[in-house]
PDB file of C-alpha atoms in Angstrom:
ATOM      1  CA  MET P   1       0.000   0.000   0.000  1.00 52.00           C
ATOM      2  CA  SER P   2       1.363   3.427  -0.947  1.00 68.00           C
ATOM      3  CA  VAL P   3       1.921   5.972   1.782  1.00 85.00           C
ATOM      4  CA  LEU P   4       0.519   9.443   1.211  1.00 92.00           C
ATOM      5  CA  PRO P   5       2.969  12.358   1.060  1.00 95.00           C
ATOM      6  CA  PRO P   6       3.590  14.006   4.422  1.00 96.00           C
ATOM      7  CA  SER P   7       1.097  16.623   5.564  1.00 95.00           C
ATOM      8  CA  VAL P   8       2.077  20.029   6.889  1.00 96.00           C
ATOM      9  CA  PRO P   9      -0.107  22.102   9.242  1.00 94.00           C
ATOM     10  CA  THR P  10       0.604  25.300   7.305  1.00 95.00           C
ATOM     11  CA  ILE P  11       2.443  26.201   4.119  1.00 97.00           C
ATOM     12  CA  GLU P  12       4.605  28.678   6.009  1.00 96.00           C
ATOM     13  CA  SER P  13       5.923  25.864   8.211  1.00 96.00           C
ATOM     14  CA  LEU P  14       8.192  25.020   5.246  1.00 98.00           C
ATOM     15  CA  VAL P  15       9.954  28.404   5.089  1.00 98.00           C
ATOM     16  CA  ASP P  16      13.276  26.923   6.210  1.00 97.00           C
ATOM     17  CA  ARG P  17      13.305  24.498   3.266  1.00 98.00           C
ATOM     18  CA  TYR P  18      12.737  26.759   0.230  1.00 98.00           C
ATOM     19  CA  ALA P  19      13.843  30.126  -1.130  1.00 98.00           C
ATOM     20  CA  LEU P  20      10.858  30.603  -3.463  1.00 98.00           C
ATOM     21  CA  PHE P  21       7.177  29.779  -2.907  1.00 98.00           C
ATOM     22  CA  LEU P  22       5.201  29.750  -6.168  1.00 98.00           C
ATOM     23  CA  PHE P  23       1.435  29.909  -5.667  1.00 98.00           C
ATOM     24  CA  ASP P  24      -1.219  29.010  -8.172  1.00 97.00           C
ATOM     25  CA  GLN P  25      -3.984  31.609  -8.264  1.00 96.00           C
ATOM     26  CA  PHE P  26      -7.471  30.134  -8.788  1.00 92.00           C
ATOM     27  CA  GLY P  27      -8.332  27.602  -6.103  1.00 92.00           C
ATOM     28  CA  VAL P  28      -5.333  28.516  -3.976  1.00 96.00           C
ATOM     29  CA  LEU P  29      -5.501  32.287  -3.406  1.00 97.00           C
ATOM     30  CA  HIS P  30      -9.122  32.859  -4.478  1.00 95.00           C
ATOM     31  CA  ASP P  31     -11.990  31.071  -6.216  1.00 89.00           C
ATOM     32  CA  GLY P  32     -12.739  33.820  -8.727  1.00 86.00           C
ATOM     33  CA  VAL P  33     -15.250  35.411  -6.350  1.00 89.00           C
ATOM     34  CA  VAL P  34     -13.725  35.579  -2.853  1.00 92.00           C
ATOM     35  CA  PRO P  35     -10.205  35.075  -1.431  1.00 95.00           C
ATOM     36  CA  VAL P  36      -9.328  31.787   0.232  1.00 94.00           C
ATOM     37  CA  ARG P  37      -9.309  32.359   3.972  1.00 93.00           C
ATOM     38  CA  GLY P  38      -5.907  32.332   5.624  1.00 94.00           C
ATOM     39  CA  ARG P  39      -3.830  32.761   2.471  1.00 96.00           C
ATOM     40  CA  ARG P  40      -3.068  36.441   3.000  1.00 96.00           C
ATOM     41  CA  GLU P  41      -1.576  35.573   6.372  1.00 96.00           C
ATOM     42  CA  THR P  42       0.410  32.756   4.771  1.00 97.00           C
ATOM     43  CA  LEU P  43       1.975  35.090   2.197  1.00 98.00           C
ATOM     44  CA  ALA P  44       2.805  37.616   4.917  1.00 97.00           C
ATOM     45  CA  ALA P  45       4.509  34.941   7.041  1.00 97.00           C
ATOM     46  CA  ILE P  46       6.609  33.711   4.104  1.00 98.00           C
ATOM     47  CA  LYS P  47       7.716  37.239   3.218  1.00 97.00           C
ATOM     48  CA  ALA P  48       8.496  37.991   6.877  1.00 97.00           C
ATOM     49  CA  ALA P  49      10.850  34.986   6.824  1.00 97.00           C
ATOM     50  CA  GLY P  50      12.799  36.590   3.975  1.00 97.00           C
ATOM     51  CA  ARG P  51      11.612  34.226   1.252  1.00 98.00           C
ATOM     52  CA  GLN P  52      10.364  35.110  -2.228  1.00 98.00           C
ATOM     53  CA  VAL P  53       6.675  34.770  -3.082  1.00 98.00           C
ATOM     54  CA  GLY P  54       5.508  34.318  -6.646  1.00 97.00           C
ATOM     55  CA  VAL P  55       2.242  33.626  -8.439  1.00 98.00           C
ATOM     56  CA  ILE P  56       2.282  31.325 -11.469  1.00 97.00           C
ATOM     57  CA  THR P  57      -1.095  31.101 -13.144  1.00 96.00           C
ATOM     58  CA  ASN P  58      -2.739  29.576 -16.189  1.00 93.00           C
ATOM     59  CA  SER P  59      -4.554  32.821 -16.876  1.00 91.00           C
ATOM     60  CA  GLY P  60      -4.772  33.892 -20.500  1.00 87.00           C
ATOM     61  CA  LYS P  61      -4.568  37.517 -19.349  1.00 89.00           C
ATOM     62  CA  ARG P  62      -1.325  39.401 -18.886  1.00 91.00           C
ATOM     63  CA  ALA P  63       0.660  39.530 -15.642  1.00 94.00           C
ATOM     64  CA  ALA P  64      -0.323  43.119 -14.762  1.00 93.00           C
ATOM     65  CA  PHE P  65      -4.019  42.251 -15.001  1.00 92.00           C
ATOM     66  CA  ASN P  66      -3.528  39.299 -12.659  1.00 94.00           C
ATOM     67  CA  ARG P  67      -1.485  41.328 -10.180  1.00 96.00           C
ATOM     68  CA  GLU P  68      -4.256  43.926 -10.024  1.00 95.00           C
ATOM     69  CA  ARG P  69      -6.841  41.174  -9.579  1.00 94.00           C
ATOM     70  CA  LEU P  70      -4.959  39.912  -6.516  1.00 97.00           C
ATOM     71  CA  VAL P  71      -5.050  43.416  -5.055  1.00 96.00           C
ATOM     72  CA  GLN P  72      -8.805  43.500  -5.648  1.00 96.00           C
ATOM     73  CA  PHE P  73      -9.069  40.292  -3.623  1.00 96.00           C
ATOM     74  CA  GLY P  74      -7.296  42.007  -0.740  1.00 95.00           C
ATOM     75  CA  TYR P  75      -3.726  40.799  -1.248  1.00 97.00           C
ATOM     76  CA  ASP P  76      -1.066  43.366  -0.421  1.00 95.00           C
ATOM     77  CA  ALA P  77       0.936  43.930  -3.620  1.00 94.00           C
ATOM     78  CA  THR P  78       4.166  44.143  -1.608  1.00 95.00           C
ATOM     79  CA  LEU P  79       3.767  40.485  -0.563  1.00 96.00           C
ATOM     80  CA  VAL P  80       4.144  39.180  -4.134  1.00 97.00           C
ATOM     81  CA  ASP P  81       7.547  39.480  -5.785  1.00 97.00           C
ATOM     82  CA  VAL P  82       6.558  38.229  -9.232  1.00 97.00           C
ATOM     83  CA  VAL P  83       3.393  37.312 -11.132  1.00 97.00           C
ATOM     84  CA  VAL P  84       3.768  35.177 -14.244  1.00 96.00           C
ATOM     85  CA  SER P  85       0.762  34.161 -16.323  1.00 95.00           C
ATOM     86  CA  SER P  86       0.531  31.885 -19.323  1.00 93.00           C
ATOM     87  CA  GLY P  87      -0.941  34.904 -21.075  1.00 91.00           C
ATOM     88  CA  GLU P  88       2.219  36.905 -20.386  1.00 93.00           C
ATOM     89  CA  VAL P  89       4.404  34.120 -21.777  1.00 92.00           C
ATOM     90  CA  ALA P  90       2.177  33.978 -24.854  1.00 92.00           C
ATOM     91  CA  TRP P  91       2.289  37.770 -25.290  1.00 93.00           C
ATOM     92  CA  THR P  92       6.100  37.661 -25.259  1.00 91.00           C
ATOM     93  CA  LEU P  93       6.057  34.868 -27.832  1.00 90.00           C
ATOM     94  CA  LEU P  94       3.583  36.627 -30.136  1.00 93.00           C
ATOM     95  CA  SER P  95       5.300  40.011 -29.938  1.00 92.00           C
ATOM     96  CA  GLY P  96       7.943  38.783 -32.354  1.00 87.00           C
ATOM     97  CA  GLU P  97       5.537  37.386 -34.939  1.00 86.00           C
ATOM     98  CA  LYS P  98       4.435  38.770 -38.293  1.00 89.00           C
ATOM     99  CA  PRO P  99       1.027  40.492 -38.531  1.00 90.00           C
ATOM    100  CA  ARG P 100      -1.864  38.037 -38.534  1.00 93.00           C
ATOM    101  CA  ARG P 101      -5.659  38.106 -38.292  1.00 96.00           C
ATOM    102  CA  VAL P 102      -6.693  36.430 -35.032  1.00 96.00           C
ATOM    103  CA  PHE P 103     -10.028  35.057 -33.850  1.00 96.00           C
ATOM    104  CA  VAL P 104     -10.251  35.282 -30.044  1.00 94.00           C
ATOM    105  CA  ILE P 105     -12.029  32.886 -27.706  1.00 94.00           C
ATOM    106  CA  GLY P 106     -11.886  34.566 -24.328  1.00 89.00           C
ATOM    107  CA  ARG P 107     -13.493  35.722 -21.124  1.00 84.00           C
ATOM    108  CA  GLY P 108     -14.070  39.247 -19.821  1.00 71.00           C
ATOM    109  CA  GLY P 109     -10.935  41.393 -19.818  1.00 56.00           C
ATOM    110  CA  ASN P 110      -9.013  39.577 -22.539  1.00 52.00           C
ATOM    111  CA  ARG P 111      -9.146  42.315 -25.148  1.00 56.00           C
ATOM    112  CA  GLY P 112      -6.176  44.246 -23.727  1.00 70.00           C
ATOM    113  CA  PHE P 113      -4.022  41.223 -24.458  1.00 83.00           C
ATOM    114  CA  LEU P 114      -3.736  42.255 -28.115  1.00 87.00           C
ATOM    115  CA  ASP P 115      -2.350  45.709 -27.328  1.00 82.00           C
ATOM    116  CA  SER P 116       1.031  46.323 -29.001  1.00 85.00           C
ATOM    117  CA  LEU P 117       0.949  42.926 -30.721  1.00 92.00           C
ATOM    118  CA  PRO P 118       1.166  42.494 -34.512  1.00 93.00           C
ATOM    119  CA  LEU P 119      -2.285  40.884 -34.433  1.00 92.00           C
ATOM    120  CA  VAL P 120      -5.575  42.196 -35.732  1.00 92.00           C
ATOM    121  CA  GLU P 121      -8.699  40.773 -34.142  1.00 93.00           C
ATOM    122  CA  THR P 122     -11.360  39.568 -36.540  1.00 95.00           C
ATOM    123  CA  ASP P 123     -14.875  38.193 -36.111  1.00 94.00           C
ATOM    124  CA  ASP P 124     -14.457  36.153 -39.299  1.00 95.00           C
ATOM    125  CA  VAL P 125     -13.490  32.704 -38.063  1.00 96.00           C
ATOM    126  CA  SER P 126     -13.366  31.421 -41.634  1.00 94.00           C
ATOM    127  CA  GLY P 127     -10.752  33.965 -42.645  1.00 94.00           C
ATOM    128  CA  CYS P 128      -8.562  34.171 -39.552  1.00 97.00           C
ATOM    129  CA  GLU P 129      -4.919  33.094 -39.550  1.00 97.00           C
ATOM    130  CA  LEU P 130      -4.732  32.218 -35.850  1.00 97.00           C
ATOM    131  CA  VAL P 131      -7.230  31.121 -33.214  1.00 97.00           C
ATOM    132  CA  LEU P 132      -6.390  32.410 -29.727  1.00 95.00           C
ATOM    133  CA  ILE P 133      -8.050  30.319 -26.996  1.00 96.00           C
ATOM    134  CA  ALA P 134      -7.590  32.410 -23.878  1.00 91.00           C
ATOM    135  CA  GLY P 135     -10.670  31.725 -21.778  1.00 91.00           C
ATOM    136  CA  ALA P 136     -14.081  30.112 -21.559  1.00 94.00           C
ATOM    137  CA  GLU P 137     -17.606  31.202 -20.662  1.00 94.00           C
ATOM    138  CA  PRO P 138     -19.290  27.982 -19.502  1.00 93.00           C
ATOM    139  CA  GLU P 139     -22.080  29.989 -17.884  1.00 92.00           C
ATOM    140  CA  ARG P 140     -23.149  31.221 -21.334  1.00 92.00           C
ATOM    141  CA  LEU P 141     -21.909  28.739 -23.936  1.00 95.00           C
ATOM    142  CA  SER P 142     -21.599  24.944 -24.148  1.00 96.00           C
ATOM    143  CA  LEU P 143     -18.683  22.996 -25.558  1.00 97.00           C
ATOM    144  CA  ASP P 144     -20.884  22.172 -28.535  1.00 97.00           C
ATOM    145  CA  ASP P 145     -21.376  25.915 -29.091  1.00 97.00           C
ATOM    146  CA  TYR P 146     -17.606  26.363 -29.178  1.00 98.00           C
ATOM    147  CA  ARG P 147     -17.187  23.393 -31.521  1.00 97.00           C
ATOM    148  CA  ALA P 148     -19.697  24.856 -33.949  1.00 97.00           C
ATOM    149  CA  ARG P 149     -18.060  28.271 -33.769  1.00 97.00           C
ATOM    150  CA  LEU P 150     -14.544  26.954 -34.402  1.00 98.00           C
ATOM    151  CA  ALA P 151     -15.257  24.224 -36.948  1.00 97.00           C
ATOM    152  CA  PRO P 152     -14.658  26.481 -40.002  1.00 97.00           C
ATOM    153  CA  ALA P 153     -11.157  27.388 -38.779  1.00 97.00           C
ATOM    154  CA  ALA P 154     -10.309  23.761 -38.024  1.00 97.00           C
ATOM    155  CA  ARG P 155     -11.424  22.718 -41.508  1.00 96.00           C
ATOM    156  CA  ARG P 156      -9.064  25.319 -43.011  1.00 95.00           C
ATOM    157  CA  GLY P 157      -6.153  24.047 -40.896  1.00 96.00           C
ATOM    158  CA  THR P 158      -5.841  27.310 -38.967  1.00 98.00           C
ATOM    159  CA  PRO P 159      -3.429  26.900 -36.022  1.00 97.00           C
ATOM    160  CA  ALA P 160      -4.602  27.643 -32.484  1.00 97.00           C
ATOM    161  CA  LEU P 161      -2.717  28.932 -29.457  1.00 96.00           C
ATOM    162  CA  CYS P 162      -4.208  28.067 -26.061  1.00 96.00           C
ATOM    163  CA  THR P 163      -3.003  30.469 -23.403  1.00 92.00           C
ATOM    164  CA  ASN P 164      -5.002  28.863 -20.585  1.00 91.00           C
ATOM    165  CA  PRO P 165      -4.686  25.056 -20.693  1.00 91.00           C
ATOM    166  CA  ASP P 166      -6.740  24.428 -17.521  1.00 89.00           C
ATOM    167  CA  HIS P 167      -9.551  21.939 -18.069  1.00 91.00           C
ATOM    168  CA  LEU P 168     -11.720  23.153 -15.173  1.00 85.00           C
ATOM    169  CA  MET P 169     -12.389  26.599 -13.760  1.00 84.00           C
ATOM    170  CA  LEU P 170     -13.902  27.738 -10.478  1.00 78.00           C
ATOM    171  CA  LEU P 171     -17.133  29.727 -10.748  1.00 83.00           C
ATOM    172  CA  GLY P 172     -17.549  30.516  -7.040  1.00 75.00           C
ATOM    173  CA  ASP P 173     -19.586  28.833  -4.300  1.00 73.00           C
ATOM    174  CA  GLY P 174     -17.819  25.549  -4.996  1.00 73.00           C
ATOM    175  CA  ARG P 175     -19.082  25.392  -8.586  1.00 80.00           C
ATOM    176  CA  THR P 176     -16.841  24.413 -11.495  1.00 82.00           C
ATOM    177  CA  GLY P 177     -17.185  24.634 -15.241  1.00 89.00           C
ATOM    178  CA  PHE P 178     -15.137  23.658 -18.266  1.00 94.00           C
ATOM    179  CA  ALA P 179     -12.157  25.912 -18.981  1.00 92.00           C
ATOM    180  CA  ALA P 180     -10.214  26.914 -22.081  1.00 94.00           C
ATOM    181  CA  GLY P 181      -8.193  23.708 -22.068  1.00 94.00           C
ATOM    182  CA  GLN P 182     -11.316  21.735 -22.928  1.00 97.00           C
ATOM    183  CA  ILE P 183     -12.049  24.106 -25.808  1.00 97.00           C
ATOM    184  CA  ALA P 184      -8.504  23.505 -27.056  1.00 97.00           C
ATOM    185  CA  ASP P 185      -9.088  19.752 -26.805  1.00 97.00           C
ATOM    186  CA  ALA P 186     -12.311  20.147 -28.775  1.00 98.00           C
ATOM    187  CA  TYR P 187     -10.466  22.115 -31.452  1.00 98.00           C
ATOM    188  CA  ALA P 188      -7.860  19.378 -31.705  1.00 98.00           C
ATOM    189  CA  ASP P 189     -10.639  16.783 -32.014  1.00 97.00           C
ATOM    190  CA  LEU P 190     -11.967  18.809 -34.961  1.00 97.00           C
ATOM    191  CA  GLY P 191      -8.581  18.381 -36.631  1.00 97.00           C
ATOM    192  CA  GLY P 192      -7.026  21.717 -35.681  1.00 97.00           C
ATOM    193  CA  ALA P 193      -3.400  22.031 -34.551  1.00 97.00           C
ATOM    194  CA  VAL P 194      -3.092  23.434 -31.011  1.00 97.00           C
ATOM    195  CA  ARG P 195      -0.090  24.773 -29.133  1.00 96.00           C
ATOM    196  CA  ARG P 196      -0.576  25.123 -25.375  1.00 94.00           C
ATOM    197  CA  LEU P 197       1.308  27.501 -23.076  1.00 93.00           C
ATOM    198  CA  GLY P 198       1.204  27.401 -19.290  1.00 93.00           C
ATOM    199  CA  LYS P 199       1.314  24.722 -16.628  1.00 95.00           C
ATOM    200  CA  PRO P 200       2.361  21.897 -16.885  1.00 95.00           C
ATOM    201  CA  TRP P 201       4.494  22.882 -19.915  1.00 91.00           C
ATOM    202  CA  PRO P 202       8.092  24.009 -19.300  1.00 89.00           C
ATOM    203  CA  GLU P 203       8.127  27.524 -20.797  1.00 88.00           C
ATOM    204  CA  ILE P 204       6.210  29.123 -17.934  1.00 94.00           C
ATOM    205  CA  TYR P 205       8.477  27.577 -15.277  1.00 95.00           C
ATOM    206  CA  ALA P 206      11.661  28.592 -17.073  1.00 93.00           C
ATOM    207  CA  HIS P 207      10.305  32.132 -17.415  1.00 91.00           C
ATOM    208  CA  THR P 208       9.308  32.321 -13.735  1.00 95.00           C
ATOM    209  CA  LEU P 209      12.483  30.856 -12.250  1.00 96.00           C
ATOM    210  CA  GLY P 210      14.528  33.119 -14.514  1.00 93.00           C
ATOM    211  CA  CYS P 211      12.661  36.165 -13.192  1.00 92.00           C
ATOM    212  CA  CYS P 212      13.327  35.107  -9.605  1.00 94.00           C
ATOM    213  CA  GLY P 213      16.906  33.905 -10.043  1.00 95.00           C
ATOM    214  CA  VAL P 214      16.156  30.719  -8.114  1.00 96.00           C
ATOM    215  CA  ASP P 215      16.978  27.104  -8.976  1.00 97.00           C
ATOM    216  CA  PRO P 216      14.202  24.494  -9.225  1.00 97.00           C
ATOM    217  CA  GLY P 217      15.552  22.633  -6.197  1.00 97.00           C
ATOM    218  CA  GLU P 218      14.992  25.732  -4.057  1.00 98.00           C
ATOM    219  CA  THR P 219      11.393  26.154  -5.188  1.00 98.00           C
ATOM    220  CA  LEU P 220       8.074  24.939  -3.794  1.00 98.00           C
ATOM    221  CA  CYS P 221       5.054  25.085  -6.124  1.00 98.00           C
ATOM    222  CA  ILE P 222       1.686  25.307  -4.342  1.00 98.00           C
ATOM    223  CA  GLY P 223      -1.421  24.342  -6.276  1.00 97.00           C
ATOM    224  CA  ASP P 224      -4.827  22.682  -6.312  1.00 95.00           C
ATOM    225  CA  SER P 225      -4.535  20.772  -9.607  1.00 94.00           C
ATOM    226  CA  VAL P 226      -2.653  17.485  -9.693  1.00 96.00           C
ATOM    227  CA  GLU P 227      -2.568  17.596 -13.495  1.00 93.00           C
ATOM    228  CA  HIS P 228      -1.276  21.132 -13.942  1.00 94.00           C
ATOM    229  CA  ASP P 229       0.321  22.307 -10.680  1.00 97.00           C
ATOM    230  CA  ILE P 230       1.795  19.072  -9.349  1.00 97.00           C
ATOM    231  CA  GLY P 231       2.639  17.625 -12.756  1.00 97.00           C
ATOM    232  CA  GLY P 232       4.183  20.888 -13.927  1.00 97.00           C
ATOM    233  CA  ALA P 233       6.310  21.249 -10.805  1.00 98.00           C
ATOM    234  CA  GLU P 234       7.490  17.677 -11.162  1.00 97.00           C
ATOM    235  CA  ALA P 235       8.526  18.210 -14.789  1.00 96.00           C
ATOM    236  CA  ALA P 236      10.335  21.429 -13.860  1.00 97.00           C
ATOM    237  CA  GLY P 237      12.307  19.741 -11.057  1.00 97.00           C
ATOM    238  CA  CYS P 238      10.518  21.624  -8.257  1.00 98.00           C
ATOM    239  CA  ASP P 239       8.922  20.277  -5.097  1.00 98.00           C
ATOM    240  CA  SER P 240       5.160  20.710  -4.789  1.00 98.00           C
ATOM    241  CA  LEU P 241       2.375  21.020  -2.259  1.00 98.00           C
ATOM    242  CA  LEU P 242      -1.266  20.130  -2.931  1.00 97.00           C
ATOM    243  CA  VAL P 243      -3.713  22.378  -1.094  1.00 96.00           C
ATOM    244  CA  ARG P 244      -7.056  21.094   0.163  1.00 91.00           C
ATOM    245  CA  THR P 245      -8.994  23.886  -1.539  1.00 91.00           C
ATOM    246  CA  GLY P 246      -9.878  24.349  -5.191  1.00 87.00           C
ATOM    247  CA  ILE P 247     -10.839  21.716  -7.743  1.00 87.00           C
ATOM    248  CA  HIS P 248      -9.939  18.697  -5.580  1.00 89.00           C
ATOM    249  CA  ALA P 249     -11.402  20.115  -2.344  1.00 88.00           C
ATOM    250  CA  ASP P 250     -14.130  17.481  -2.183  1.00 86.00           C
ATOM    251  CA  VAL P 251     -11.768  14.517  -2.610  1.00 90.00           C
ATOM    252  CA  PRO P 252     -11.499  12.812   0.801  1.00 90.00           C
ATOM    253  CA  VAL P 253      -8.090  11.910   2.155  1.00 88.00           C
ATOM    254  CA  ALA P 254      -8.885   8.259   1.486  1.00 88.00           C
ATOM    255  CA  GLY P 255      -9.380   9.082  -2.194  1.00 92.00           C
ATOM    256  CA  LEU P 256      -6.147  10.994  -2.736  1.00 93.00           C
ATOM    257  CA  GLU P 257      -4.045   7.950  -3.580  1.00 93.00           C
ATOM    258  CA  ALA P 258      -6.441   6.982  -6.372  1.00 93.00           C
ATOM    259  CA  LEU P 259      -6.323  10.573  -7.656  1.00 94.00           C
ATOM    260  CA  PHE P 260      -2.516  10.557  -7.757  1.00 95.00           C
ATOM    261  CA  ALA P 261      -2.482   7.212  -9.522  1.00 94.00           C
ATOM    262  CA  ALA P 262      -5.025   8.386 -12.103  1.00 94.00           C
ATOM    263  CA  GLU P 263      -3.095  11.580 -12.862  1.00 94.00           C
ATOM    264  CA  GLY P 264       0.355   9.984 -12.675  1.00 94.00           C
ATOM    265  CA  HIS P 265       1.748  12.659 -10.336  1.00 96.00           C
ATOM    266  CA  ARG P 266       2.336  12.882  -6.577  1.00 96.00           C
ATOM    267  CA  PRO P 267       2.982  16.047  -4.570  1.00 98.00           C
ATOM    268  CA  THR P 268       5.932  16.335  -2.227  1.00 98.00           C
ATOM    269  CA  TRP P 269       3.651  17.662   0.529  1.00 98.00           C
ATOM    270  CA  LEU P 270      -0.033  17.830   1.416  1.00 96.00           C
ATOM    271  CA  GLU P 271      -1.814  20.644   3.169  1.00 94.00           C
ATOM    272  CA  ALA P 272      -3.261  19.146   6.332  1.00 88.00           C
ATOM    273  CA  GLY P 273      -6.616  20.855   6.067  1.00 69.00           C
ATOM    274  CA  ARG P 274      -8.501  23.795   4.718  1.00 51.00           C
ATOM    275  CA  PRO P 275      -7.611  27.271   6.014  1.00 41.00           C
ATOM    276  CA  VAL P 276      -9.742  28.480   8.927  1.00 34.00           C
TER     277      VAL P 276
END
C-alpha cells in the first residue's frame, strides 16, 4: 500500500526548506469570487521569513491584469515578488511574430491582451490566420457551441494557441465549469493544430524561475490541480504542495491515492486541512 505524502499544518511551516514559494492563483488564493481564507496571512509569514513569493497562473490575461486582480481580492501587492501568467508568456512569444488576423475565444478582460501585438482581431473565423483560446464562458456557452463556432477554422487548418490550458475553472460557491483547455481539446478533435502555453508545460516555469533567479531545487510550487500544478512542478524539477482547496477540495483523504495514480503525479507535501 502506498503511503501518502507528508502533511504540513501550514504552508509557512516550510519556510526553512525553500527560497521561493510559487502559488497558483485560482483555487489557492481565491476562487474567482472571494479570497481563500488564511492565504493572505500565509503570504505575509513567508515574506516575513525573507523568502520570495511568486504567483504562477494559467490565466490567459497578462501579468499586470492578474497582479491587479490579486489586489482586488485584498492581497497586499508588496507580498508578491513576481506574477507570471501563461498569457504573459504567450504575449512575449507573439510580440515577435508577423502580422496576422486572429479570432479570439476569451473571457471578460481579454481584449487588452492584443495591445502592441502584430495581431488584428477579426470576427471572421473562416478567414482568420490564428485562433487564440484564452478563456471560456461555460455559464453562457456549451462545448458544442464552441465546436460549432470553431469548426470552419479547423477545416481550413488554422493553427490555435491556447493560453489557458486548464480543463476546469472555479465559478464561485464551490461550482466548477469547463475551462479553455477543454475548448482547445475540442479544437484538436476537430482536426485543428493546437499549441498550449502554461502549466504543466516548461516555458512558464523557465520564465518564472529566470525572473526570480532561483533554482528548481529551491522552489516549492503550491497548487490545487494534480494535473497542472503538481505535474508541472514535477517536470520542472521543483517540489510541490497540494492544497485542500480548489478543484480537488471534495476529494477525501482516502481518495487521494487513487487521484494521484489516475493523474500519474504525486505532490511532495499535502496541506493538512482547509484554512480556517
